[in-house]
Coordinates of C-alpha atoms in Angstrom, one line a residue:
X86 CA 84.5 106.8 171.3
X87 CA 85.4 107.8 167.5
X88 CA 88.6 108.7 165.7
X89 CA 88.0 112.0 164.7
X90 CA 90.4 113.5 162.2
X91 CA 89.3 117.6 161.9
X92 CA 89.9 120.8 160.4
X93 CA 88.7 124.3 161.4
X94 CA 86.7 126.8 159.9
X95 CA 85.2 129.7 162.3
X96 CA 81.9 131.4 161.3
X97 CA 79.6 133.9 163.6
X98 CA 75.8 133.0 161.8
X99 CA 72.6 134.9 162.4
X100 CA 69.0 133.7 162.0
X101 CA 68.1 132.3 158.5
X102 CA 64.8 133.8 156.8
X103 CA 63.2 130.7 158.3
X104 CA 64.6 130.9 161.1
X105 CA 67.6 128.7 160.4
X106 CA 70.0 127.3 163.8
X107 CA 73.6 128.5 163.2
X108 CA 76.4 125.9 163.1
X109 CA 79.2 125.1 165.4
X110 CA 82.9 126.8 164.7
X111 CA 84.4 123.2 164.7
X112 CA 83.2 120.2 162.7
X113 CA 84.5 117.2 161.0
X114 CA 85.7 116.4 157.6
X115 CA 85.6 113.0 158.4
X116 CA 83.8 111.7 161.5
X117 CA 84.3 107.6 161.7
X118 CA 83.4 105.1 164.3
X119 CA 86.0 103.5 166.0
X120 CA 86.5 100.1 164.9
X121 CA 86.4 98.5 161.1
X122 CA 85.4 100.2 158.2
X123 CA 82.2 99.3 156.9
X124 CA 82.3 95.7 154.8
X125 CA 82.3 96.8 150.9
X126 CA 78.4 95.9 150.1
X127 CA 77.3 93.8 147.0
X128 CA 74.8 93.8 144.2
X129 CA 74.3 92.5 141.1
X130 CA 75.3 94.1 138.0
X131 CA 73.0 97.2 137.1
X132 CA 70.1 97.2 134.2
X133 CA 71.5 100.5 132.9
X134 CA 71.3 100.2 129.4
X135 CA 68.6 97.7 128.9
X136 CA 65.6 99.0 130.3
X137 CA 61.8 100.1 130.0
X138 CA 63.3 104.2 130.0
X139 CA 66.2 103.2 127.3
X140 CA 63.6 102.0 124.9
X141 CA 61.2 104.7 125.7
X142 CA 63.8 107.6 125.4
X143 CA 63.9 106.6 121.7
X144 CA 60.9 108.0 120.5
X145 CA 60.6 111.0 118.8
X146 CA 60.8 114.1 121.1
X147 CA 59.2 117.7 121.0
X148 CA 59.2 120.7 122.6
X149 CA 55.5 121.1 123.1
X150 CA 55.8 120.3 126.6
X151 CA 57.8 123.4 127.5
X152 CA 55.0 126.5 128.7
X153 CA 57.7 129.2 129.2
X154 CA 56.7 132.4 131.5
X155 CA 58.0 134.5 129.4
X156 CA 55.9 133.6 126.5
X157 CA 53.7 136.0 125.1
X158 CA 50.5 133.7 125.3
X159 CA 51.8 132.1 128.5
X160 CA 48.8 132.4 131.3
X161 CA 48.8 134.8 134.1
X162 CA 46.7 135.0 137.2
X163 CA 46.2 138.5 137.4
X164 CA 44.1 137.4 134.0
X165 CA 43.7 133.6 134.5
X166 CA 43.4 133.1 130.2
X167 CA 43.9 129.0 131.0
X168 CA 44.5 127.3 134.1
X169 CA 44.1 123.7 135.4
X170 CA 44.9 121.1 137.8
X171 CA 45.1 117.5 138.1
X172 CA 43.0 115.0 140.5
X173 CA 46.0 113.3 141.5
X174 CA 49.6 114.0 141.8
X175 CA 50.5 110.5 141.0
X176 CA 48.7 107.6 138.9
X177 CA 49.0 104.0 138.2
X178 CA 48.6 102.6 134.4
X179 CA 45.0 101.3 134.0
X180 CA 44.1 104.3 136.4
X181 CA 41.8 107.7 135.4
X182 CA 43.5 111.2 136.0
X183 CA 40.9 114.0 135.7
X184 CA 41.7 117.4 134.8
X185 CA 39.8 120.4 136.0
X186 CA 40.1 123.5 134.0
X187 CA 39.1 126.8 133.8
X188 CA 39.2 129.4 130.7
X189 CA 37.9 132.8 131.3
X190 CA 36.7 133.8 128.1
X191 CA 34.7 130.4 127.5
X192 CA 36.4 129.3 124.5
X193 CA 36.9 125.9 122.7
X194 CA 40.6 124.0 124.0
X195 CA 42.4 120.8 124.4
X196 CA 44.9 119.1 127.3
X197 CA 48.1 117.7 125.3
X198 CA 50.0 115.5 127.9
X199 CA 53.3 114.8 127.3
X200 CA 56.2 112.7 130.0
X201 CA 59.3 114.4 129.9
X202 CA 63.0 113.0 129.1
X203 CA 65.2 113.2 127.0
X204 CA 64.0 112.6 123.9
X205 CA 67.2 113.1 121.7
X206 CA 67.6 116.7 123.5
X207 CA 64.1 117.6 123.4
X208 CA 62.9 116.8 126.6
X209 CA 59.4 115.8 126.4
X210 CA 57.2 113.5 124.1
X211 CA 53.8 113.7 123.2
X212 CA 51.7 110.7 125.0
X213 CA 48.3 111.5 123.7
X214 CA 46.0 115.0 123.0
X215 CA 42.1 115.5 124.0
X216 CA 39.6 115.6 121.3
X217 CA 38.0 120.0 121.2
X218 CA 36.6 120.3 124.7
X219 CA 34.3 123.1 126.0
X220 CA 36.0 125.7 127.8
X221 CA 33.8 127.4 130.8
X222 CA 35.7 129.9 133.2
X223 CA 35.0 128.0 136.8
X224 CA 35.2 130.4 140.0
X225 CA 38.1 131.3 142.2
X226 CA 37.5 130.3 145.7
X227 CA 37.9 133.3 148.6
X228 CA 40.2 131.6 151.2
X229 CA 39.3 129.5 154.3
X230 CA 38.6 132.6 156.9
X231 CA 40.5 129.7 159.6
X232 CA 42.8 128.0 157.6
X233 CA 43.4 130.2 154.5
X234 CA 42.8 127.3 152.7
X235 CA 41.7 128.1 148.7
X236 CA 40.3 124.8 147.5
X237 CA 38.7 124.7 144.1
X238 CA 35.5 122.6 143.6
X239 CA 35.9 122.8 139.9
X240 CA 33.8 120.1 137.3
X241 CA 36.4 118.0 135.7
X242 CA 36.6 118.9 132.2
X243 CA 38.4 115.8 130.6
X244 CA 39.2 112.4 131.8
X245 CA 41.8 110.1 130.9
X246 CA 42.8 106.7 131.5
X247 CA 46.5 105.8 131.7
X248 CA 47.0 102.7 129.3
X249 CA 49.1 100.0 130.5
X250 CA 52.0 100.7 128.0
X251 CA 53.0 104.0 129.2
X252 CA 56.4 104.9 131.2
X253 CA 56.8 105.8 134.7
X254 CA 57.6 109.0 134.5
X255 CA 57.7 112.8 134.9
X256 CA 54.3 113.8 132.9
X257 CA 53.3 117.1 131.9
X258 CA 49.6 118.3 130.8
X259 CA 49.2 121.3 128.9
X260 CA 46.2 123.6 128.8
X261 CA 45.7 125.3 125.0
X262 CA 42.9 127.4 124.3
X263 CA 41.9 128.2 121.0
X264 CA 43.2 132.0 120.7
X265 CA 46.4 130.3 121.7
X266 CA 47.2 130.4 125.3
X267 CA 48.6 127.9 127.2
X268 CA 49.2 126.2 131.0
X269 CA 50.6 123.4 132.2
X270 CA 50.1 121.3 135.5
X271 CA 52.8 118.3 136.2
X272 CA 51.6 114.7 137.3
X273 CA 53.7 111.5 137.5
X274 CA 53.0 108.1 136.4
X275 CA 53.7 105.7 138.9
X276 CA 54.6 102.0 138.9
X277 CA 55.6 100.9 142.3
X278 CA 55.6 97.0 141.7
X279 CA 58.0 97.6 139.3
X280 CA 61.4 96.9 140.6
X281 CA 64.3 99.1 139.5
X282 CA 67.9 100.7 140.4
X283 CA 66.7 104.1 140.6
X284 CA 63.6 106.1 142.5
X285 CA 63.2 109.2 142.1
X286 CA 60.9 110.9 144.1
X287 CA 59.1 114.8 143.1
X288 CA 58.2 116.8 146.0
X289 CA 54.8 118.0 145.5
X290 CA 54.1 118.8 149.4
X291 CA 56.9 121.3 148.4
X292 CA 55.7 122.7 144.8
X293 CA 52.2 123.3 146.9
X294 CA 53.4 124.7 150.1
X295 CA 55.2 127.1 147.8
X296 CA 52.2 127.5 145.4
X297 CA 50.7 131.2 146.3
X298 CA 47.7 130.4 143.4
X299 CA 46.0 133.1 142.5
X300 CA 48.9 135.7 142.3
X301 CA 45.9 138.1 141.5
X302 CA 46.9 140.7 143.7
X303 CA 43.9 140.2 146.3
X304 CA 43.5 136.7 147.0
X305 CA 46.2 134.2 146.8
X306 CA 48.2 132.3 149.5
X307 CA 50.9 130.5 150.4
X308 CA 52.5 128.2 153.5
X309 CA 54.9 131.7 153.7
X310 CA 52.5 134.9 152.6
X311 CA 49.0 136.5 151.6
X312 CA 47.8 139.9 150.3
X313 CA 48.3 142.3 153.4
X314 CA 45.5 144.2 150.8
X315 CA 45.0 144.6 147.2
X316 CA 47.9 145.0 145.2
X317 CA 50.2 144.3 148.6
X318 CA 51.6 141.2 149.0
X319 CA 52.2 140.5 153.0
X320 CA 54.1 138.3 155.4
X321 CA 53.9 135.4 157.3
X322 CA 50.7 137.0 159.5
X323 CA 48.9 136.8 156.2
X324 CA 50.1 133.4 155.3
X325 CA 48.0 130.2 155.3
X326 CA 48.1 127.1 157.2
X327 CA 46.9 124.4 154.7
X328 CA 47.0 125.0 151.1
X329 CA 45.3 122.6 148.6
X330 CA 46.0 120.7 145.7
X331 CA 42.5 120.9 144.2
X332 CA 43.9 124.5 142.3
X333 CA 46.3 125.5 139.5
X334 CA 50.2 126.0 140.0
X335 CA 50.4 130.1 139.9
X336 CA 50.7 131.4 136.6
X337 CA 52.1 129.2 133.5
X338 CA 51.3 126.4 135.7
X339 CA 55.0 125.3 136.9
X340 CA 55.6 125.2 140.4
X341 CA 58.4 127.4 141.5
X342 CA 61.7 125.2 141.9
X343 CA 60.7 121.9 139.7
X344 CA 63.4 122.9 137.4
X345 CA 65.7 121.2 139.8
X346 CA 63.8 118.0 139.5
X347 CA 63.0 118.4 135.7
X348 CA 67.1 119.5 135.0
X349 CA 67.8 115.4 137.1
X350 CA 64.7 113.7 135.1
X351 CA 66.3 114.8 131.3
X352 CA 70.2 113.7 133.1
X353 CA 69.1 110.8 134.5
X354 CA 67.0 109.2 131.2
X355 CA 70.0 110.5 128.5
X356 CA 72.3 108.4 130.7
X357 CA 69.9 105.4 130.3
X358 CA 69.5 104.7 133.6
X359 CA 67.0 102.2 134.9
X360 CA 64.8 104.7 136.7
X361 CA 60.8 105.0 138.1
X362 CA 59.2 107.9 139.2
X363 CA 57.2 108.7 142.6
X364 CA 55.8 111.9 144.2
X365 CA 56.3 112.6 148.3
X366 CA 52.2 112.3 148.4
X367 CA 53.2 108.7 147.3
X368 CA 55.9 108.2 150.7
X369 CA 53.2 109.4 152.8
X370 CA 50.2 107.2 151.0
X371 CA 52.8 104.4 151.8
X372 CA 52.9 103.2 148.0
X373 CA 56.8 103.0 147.8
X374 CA 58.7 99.7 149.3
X375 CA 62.0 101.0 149.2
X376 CA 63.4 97.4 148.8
X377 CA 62.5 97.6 145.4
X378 CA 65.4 100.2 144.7
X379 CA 68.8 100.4 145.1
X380 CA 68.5 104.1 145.3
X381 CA 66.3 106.8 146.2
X382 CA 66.7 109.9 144.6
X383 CA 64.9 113.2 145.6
X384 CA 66.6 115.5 143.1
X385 CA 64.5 118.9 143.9
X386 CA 63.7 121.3 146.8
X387 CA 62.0 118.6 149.3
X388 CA 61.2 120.9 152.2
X389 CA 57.7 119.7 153.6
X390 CA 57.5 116.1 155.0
X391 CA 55.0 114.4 157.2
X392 CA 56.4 111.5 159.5
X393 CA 55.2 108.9 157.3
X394 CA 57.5 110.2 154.3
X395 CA 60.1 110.3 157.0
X396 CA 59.8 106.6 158.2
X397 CA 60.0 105.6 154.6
X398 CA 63.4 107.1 153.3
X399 CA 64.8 106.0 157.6
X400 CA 63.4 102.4 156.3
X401 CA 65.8 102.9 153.2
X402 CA 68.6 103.1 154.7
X403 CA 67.9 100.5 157.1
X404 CA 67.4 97.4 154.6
X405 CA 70.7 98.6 152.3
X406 CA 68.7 101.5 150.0
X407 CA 71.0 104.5 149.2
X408 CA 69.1 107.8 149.2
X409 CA 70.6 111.1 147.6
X410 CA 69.3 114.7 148.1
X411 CA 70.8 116.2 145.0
X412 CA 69.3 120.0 146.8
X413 CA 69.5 121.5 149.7
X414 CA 67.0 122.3 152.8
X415 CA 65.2 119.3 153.1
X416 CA 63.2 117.5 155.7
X417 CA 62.6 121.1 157.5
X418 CA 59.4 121.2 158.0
X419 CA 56.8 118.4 159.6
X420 CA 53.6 118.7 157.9
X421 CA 49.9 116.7 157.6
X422 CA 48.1 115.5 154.7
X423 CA 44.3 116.3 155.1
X424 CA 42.0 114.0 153.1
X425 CA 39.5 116.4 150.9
X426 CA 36.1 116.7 151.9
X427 CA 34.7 114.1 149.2
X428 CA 37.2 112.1 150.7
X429 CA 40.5 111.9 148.1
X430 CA 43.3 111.5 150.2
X431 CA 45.9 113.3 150.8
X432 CA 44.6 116.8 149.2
X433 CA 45.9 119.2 151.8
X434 CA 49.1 120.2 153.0
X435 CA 49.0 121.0 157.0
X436 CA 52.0 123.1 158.6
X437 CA 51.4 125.8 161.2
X438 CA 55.2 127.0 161.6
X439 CA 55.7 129.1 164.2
X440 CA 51.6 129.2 165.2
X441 CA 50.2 127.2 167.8
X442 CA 48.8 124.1 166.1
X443 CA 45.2 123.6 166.7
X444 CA 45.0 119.7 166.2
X445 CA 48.2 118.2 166.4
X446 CA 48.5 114.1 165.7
X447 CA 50.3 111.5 167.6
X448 CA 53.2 112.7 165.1
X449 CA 53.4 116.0 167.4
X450 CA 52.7 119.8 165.9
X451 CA 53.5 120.8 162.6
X452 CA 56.5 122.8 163.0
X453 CA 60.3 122.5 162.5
X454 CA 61.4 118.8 162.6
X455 CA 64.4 119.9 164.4
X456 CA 62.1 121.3 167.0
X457 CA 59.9 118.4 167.7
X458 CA 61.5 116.6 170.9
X459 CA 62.1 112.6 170.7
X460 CA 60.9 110.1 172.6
X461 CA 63.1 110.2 175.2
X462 CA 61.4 114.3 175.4
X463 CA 64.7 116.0 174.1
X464 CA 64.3 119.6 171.6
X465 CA 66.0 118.9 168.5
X466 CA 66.5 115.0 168.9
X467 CA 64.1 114.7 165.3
X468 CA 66.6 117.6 163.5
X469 CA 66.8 116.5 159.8
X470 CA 70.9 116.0 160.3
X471 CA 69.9 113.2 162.1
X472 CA 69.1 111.7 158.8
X473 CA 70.6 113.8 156.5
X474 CA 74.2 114.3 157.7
X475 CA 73.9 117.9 157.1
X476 CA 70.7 120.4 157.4
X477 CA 69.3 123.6 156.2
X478 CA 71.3 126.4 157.4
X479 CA 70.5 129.4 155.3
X480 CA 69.3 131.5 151.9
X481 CA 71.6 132.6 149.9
X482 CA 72.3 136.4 148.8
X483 CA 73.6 136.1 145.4
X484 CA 75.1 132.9 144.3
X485 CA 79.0 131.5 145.5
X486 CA 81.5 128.9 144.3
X487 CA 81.2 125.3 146.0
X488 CA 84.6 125.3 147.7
X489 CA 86.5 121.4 147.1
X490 CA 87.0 119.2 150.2
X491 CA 88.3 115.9 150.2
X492 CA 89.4 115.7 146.5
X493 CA 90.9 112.1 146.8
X494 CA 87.5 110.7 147.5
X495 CA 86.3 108.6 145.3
X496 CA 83.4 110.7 144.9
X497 CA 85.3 113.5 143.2
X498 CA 87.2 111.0 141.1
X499 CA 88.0 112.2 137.3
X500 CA 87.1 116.0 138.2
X501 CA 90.9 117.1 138.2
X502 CA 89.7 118.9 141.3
X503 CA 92.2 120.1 144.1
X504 CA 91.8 120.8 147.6
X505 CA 90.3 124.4 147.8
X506 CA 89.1 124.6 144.3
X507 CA 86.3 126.7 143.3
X508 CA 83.3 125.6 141.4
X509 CA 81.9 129.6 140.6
X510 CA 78.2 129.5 140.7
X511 CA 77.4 126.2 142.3
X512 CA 76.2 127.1 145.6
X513 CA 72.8 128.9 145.5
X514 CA 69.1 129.5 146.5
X515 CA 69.3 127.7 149.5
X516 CA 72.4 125.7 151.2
X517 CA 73.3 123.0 154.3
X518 CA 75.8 122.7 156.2
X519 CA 76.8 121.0 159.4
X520 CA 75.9 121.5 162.8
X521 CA 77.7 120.1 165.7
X522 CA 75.0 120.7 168.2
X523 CA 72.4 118.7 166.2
X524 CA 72.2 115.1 165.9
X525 CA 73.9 113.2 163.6
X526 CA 73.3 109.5 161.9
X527 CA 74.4 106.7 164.3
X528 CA 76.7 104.3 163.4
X529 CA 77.5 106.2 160.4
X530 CA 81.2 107.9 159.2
X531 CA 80.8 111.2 157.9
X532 CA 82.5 113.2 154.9
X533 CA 82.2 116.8 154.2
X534 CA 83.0 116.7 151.0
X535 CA 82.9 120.9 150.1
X536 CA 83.2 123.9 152.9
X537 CA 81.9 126.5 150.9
X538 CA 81.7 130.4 153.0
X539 CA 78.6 132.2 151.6
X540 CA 76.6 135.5 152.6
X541 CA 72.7 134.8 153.8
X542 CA 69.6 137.4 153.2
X543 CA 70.6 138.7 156.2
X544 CA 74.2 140.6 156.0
X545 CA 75.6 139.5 153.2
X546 CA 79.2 139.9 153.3
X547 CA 80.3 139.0 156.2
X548 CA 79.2 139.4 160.2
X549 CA 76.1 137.7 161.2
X550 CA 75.1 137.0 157.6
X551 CA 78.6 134.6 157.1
X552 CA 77.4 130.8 157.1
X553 CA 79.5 127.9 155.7
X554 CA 77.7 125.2 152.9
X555 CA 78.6 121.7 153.1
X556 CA 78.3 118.9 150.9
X557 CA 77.7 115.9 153.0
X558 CA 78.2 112.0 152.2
X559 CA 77.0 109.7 155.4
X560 CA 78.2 105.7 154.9
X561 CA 76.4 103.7 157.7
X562 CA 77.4 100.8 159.1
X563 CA 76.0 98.5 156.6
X564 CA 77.2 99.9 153.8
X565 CA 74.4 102.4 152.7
X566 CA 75.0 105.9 151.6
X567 CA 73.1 108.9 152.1
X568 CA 74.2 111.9 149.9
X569 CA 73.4 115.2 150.3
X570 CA 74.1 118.2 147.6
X571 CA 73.4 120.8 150.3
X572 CA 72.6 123.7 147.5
X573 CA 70.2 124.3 144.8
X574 CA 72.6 124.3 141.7
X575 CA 73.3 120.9 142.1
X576 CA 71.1 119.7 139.8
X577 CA 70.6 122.7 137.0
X578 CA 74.7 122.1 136.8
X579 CA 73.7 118.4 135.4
X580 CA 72.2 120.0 132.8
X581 CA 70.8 123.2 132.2
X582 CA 73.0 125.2 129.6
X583 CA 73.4 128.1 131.9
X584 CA 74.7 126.4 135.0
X585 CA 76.1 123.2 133.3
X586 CA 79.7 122.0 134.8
X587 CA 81.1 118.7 133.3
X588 CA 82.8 118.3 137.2
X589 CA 80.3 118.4 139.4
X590 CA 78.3 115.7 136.3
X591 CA 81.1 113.4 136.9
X592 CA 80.8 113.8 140.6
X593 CA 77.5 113.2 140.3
X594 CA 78.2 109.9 138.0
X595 CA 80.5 108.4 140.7
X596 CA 78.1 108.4 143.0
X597 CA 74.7 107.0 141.2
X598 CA 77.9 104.2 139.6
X599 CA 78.7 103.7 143.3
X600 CA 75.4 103.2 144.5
X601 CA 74.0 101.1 141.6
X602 CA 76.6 98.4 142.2
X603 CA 76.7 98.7 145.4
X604 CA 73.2 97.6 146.6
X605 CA 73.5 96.3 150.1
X606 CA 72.5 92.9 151.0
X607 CA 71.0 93.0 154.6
X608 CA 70.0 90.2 156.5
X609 CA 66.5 89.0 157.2

């Protein structure tokens, strides 16, 4: 039994443009077990302001790093000027990280790599440049006629060695030919013996399912689209089913959403924050003990997870870890990591959808995580809300304000916020919200912290198209929190100039304050 205190809100919702589950007309504001609140957890006092990324953040910044689309020398597929990629989406200090590269009209250029901050408002510092390298254009791959798969097999074009004195960090290389034009691929530098209050983790499974390299008009795919033929870009029965990280990111070389995560990385290191870096290829590999941490922090679009990256963040908050998803629609998707034919790990992405998988694991096929069944055989017993609190529930037409729940929680303490107060703007891309017929986190009290009515792709306005956002904070029995933003905004209003909102900062301040001295002792 649980004493359930409620409020109403009544919505009809259709099918999201993944196929999204509506949500129930009733849900709770707060959901809390019966019996005593969870014991106030303990941890010693936080490194904030005394740490490797404090010391680092004072060196002198630039803007090199930044590869804007709009630029006029900024590389485009149709005409692939520059374009590169990386060997590895994460590396140790003392490690190599090769970069394969291709320029089309063969041409002298360098690789500049720089690891992004803040850098006294600059974002980014330059870490180290190649010396004049040869520039050879390297072939474009037709797809996998099975898998759709377009893997380059590229000849790596400069190698570097990490030294031991750099960061952790969000790194960027950049791709400069000679007559000026310019890429960029993103890589992070890992150290995950290092100890630290703060993980945050980038979701490359994501930035690749997402990744529709070449955008040529003819050839390039996606985990959501193809060419239906030239010049025509399809559906999902032109999709593919595995995409590669041995290519480029499309165009400029960004992938599409790491704003999110690059908007947390400059917040987070101007607040001096004791923080190390990880990628969701890293969960999966196994190289992040998340006893190390008092926080994990996935602050982008983290869509596409295999089971391993799920048992890592359900470890978390078992031994006393908090974990905040400062996006929305995460966990949706169950996907494998395919070793490359050399042998690399972990170079393919694996997700079939709706498409009968071919060669499912012991892990079951990759599709929806909320339709895999459990072990007791139940449909939607491995739903993300199991974990998250909230889940994915739509795509959002144009964006809406975050509506105010709960304003005397501590979480929206020093906001000046009331009850039904509208922040304009902050709901958009993507949003969660509850669902009563899905599973929720056991033992854990729930608050809903916004309840936020918004118009999907799919009738905008009103009728099937009406879905409600939620802002979710889970508290378990042992005193760990699991936060969910449940929008994409959440993280460009931290700091991007054209979505900043002081509010939802302090919001978000409360909560990393809460969780960094608030590390959960568990018992052995």
């Amino acid at each position: 039994m649980s004493v359930v205190s409620r409020r109403r809100a009544i919505g009809t919702f259709g099918a999201g443009a993944v196929a999204a589950t509506g949500i129930g007309a009733a849900y709770a504001y707060r959901d809390t077990p019966a019996g005593p609140p969870p014991r106030p957890p303990v941890r010693k006092a936080t490194a904030t302001g005394a740490n490797l990324v404090v010391s680092e953040n004072t060196h002198a910044g630039t803007a090199g790093w930044n590869v804007p689309p709009e630029a006029r020398l900024s590389t485009k597929d149709r005409v692939g000027q520059i374009q590169g990629y990386a060997s590895t989406t994460s590396v140790a200090p003392g490690e190599p990280i090769a970069f394969h590269v291709s320029v089309r009209t063969p041409q002298p250029f360098h690789v500049e790599i720089y690891r992004l901050g803040d850098y006294g408002g600059m974002g980014g510092r330059l870490m180290t440049k190649s010396p004049a390298l040869t520039g050879i254009r390297q072939p474009t791959p037709a797809p996998h006629p099975g898998t759709g798969a377009i893997v380059c097999d590229w000849r790596p074009s400069w190698t570097h060695r990490v030294p031991a004195t750099w960061v952790s960090g969000v790194y960027m290389a950049v791709f400069q030919a000679k007559d000026g034009h310019r890429s960029c691929t993103p890589f992070v530098v890992r150290e995950p013996n290092r100890p630290a209050d703060l993980l945050v983790v980038l979701p490359f499974t994501t930035y690749q399912a997402y990744n529709q390299w070449p955008l040529d008009g003819r050839t390039g795919k996606n985990l959501y689209k193809g060419y239906a033929r030239p010049g025509v870009v399809g559906n999902n029965a032109h999709r593919a089913f595995h995409v590669s990280f041995d290519r480029p990111y499309s165009d400029h070389g960004l992938p599409r959403w790491a704003e999110l995560d690059l908007a947390f990385t400059r917040w987070v290191e101007a607040g001096g924050h004791d923080v190390t870096y990880a990628t969701s290829v890293d969960l999966h590999e196994g190289r992040v003990d998340p006893e190390r941490y008092a926080a994990m922090v996935f602050p982008g679009h983290d869509e596409y997870w295999s089971k391993a990256m799920r048992d890592t963040v359900e470890k978390a908050v078992d031994v006393g870890t908090h974990v905040a998803f400062l996006a929305a629609n995460n966990i949706y998707f169950h996907v494998r990591l395919i070793d490359a034919a050399d042998g690399t790990p972990a170079r393919t992405v694996a997700c079939y959808k709706q498409t009968a998988d071919p060669s499912p694991d012991e892990h079951g096929p990759t599709e929806r995580w909320r339709d895999l069944r459990d072990e007791h055989g139940r449909k939607r017993g491995r739903a993300e809300q199991g974990v998250l609190g909230v889940q994915y529930n739509g795509i959002l037409s144009e964006p809406a304000p975050l509506v105010v729940r709960e304003p005397g929680h501590w979480f929206w303490e020093g906001t000046g916020l009331k009850d039904g107060e509208e922040i304009p703007g902050l709901v958009g891309g993507e949003a969660d919200g509850y669902d009563d017929r899905m599973p929720s986190p056991k033992g854990a009290s729930r608050t809903l912290l916004s309840e936020s009515p918004y118009g999907d792709t799919f009738g905008a306005g009103g009728g099937r198209g009406r879905r409600i956002q939620n802002t979710g904070l889970c508290e378990h029995e042992n005193g760990t929190l699991v936060f969910v933003a449940g929008t994409f905004h959440w993280p460009l209003a931290l700091q991007d100039p054209a979505h900043h909102d002081p509010r939802v900062e302090r919001a978000t301040r409360n909560l990393v304050e809460r969780m960094l001295r608030s590390r959960v002792q568990t018992e052995v």
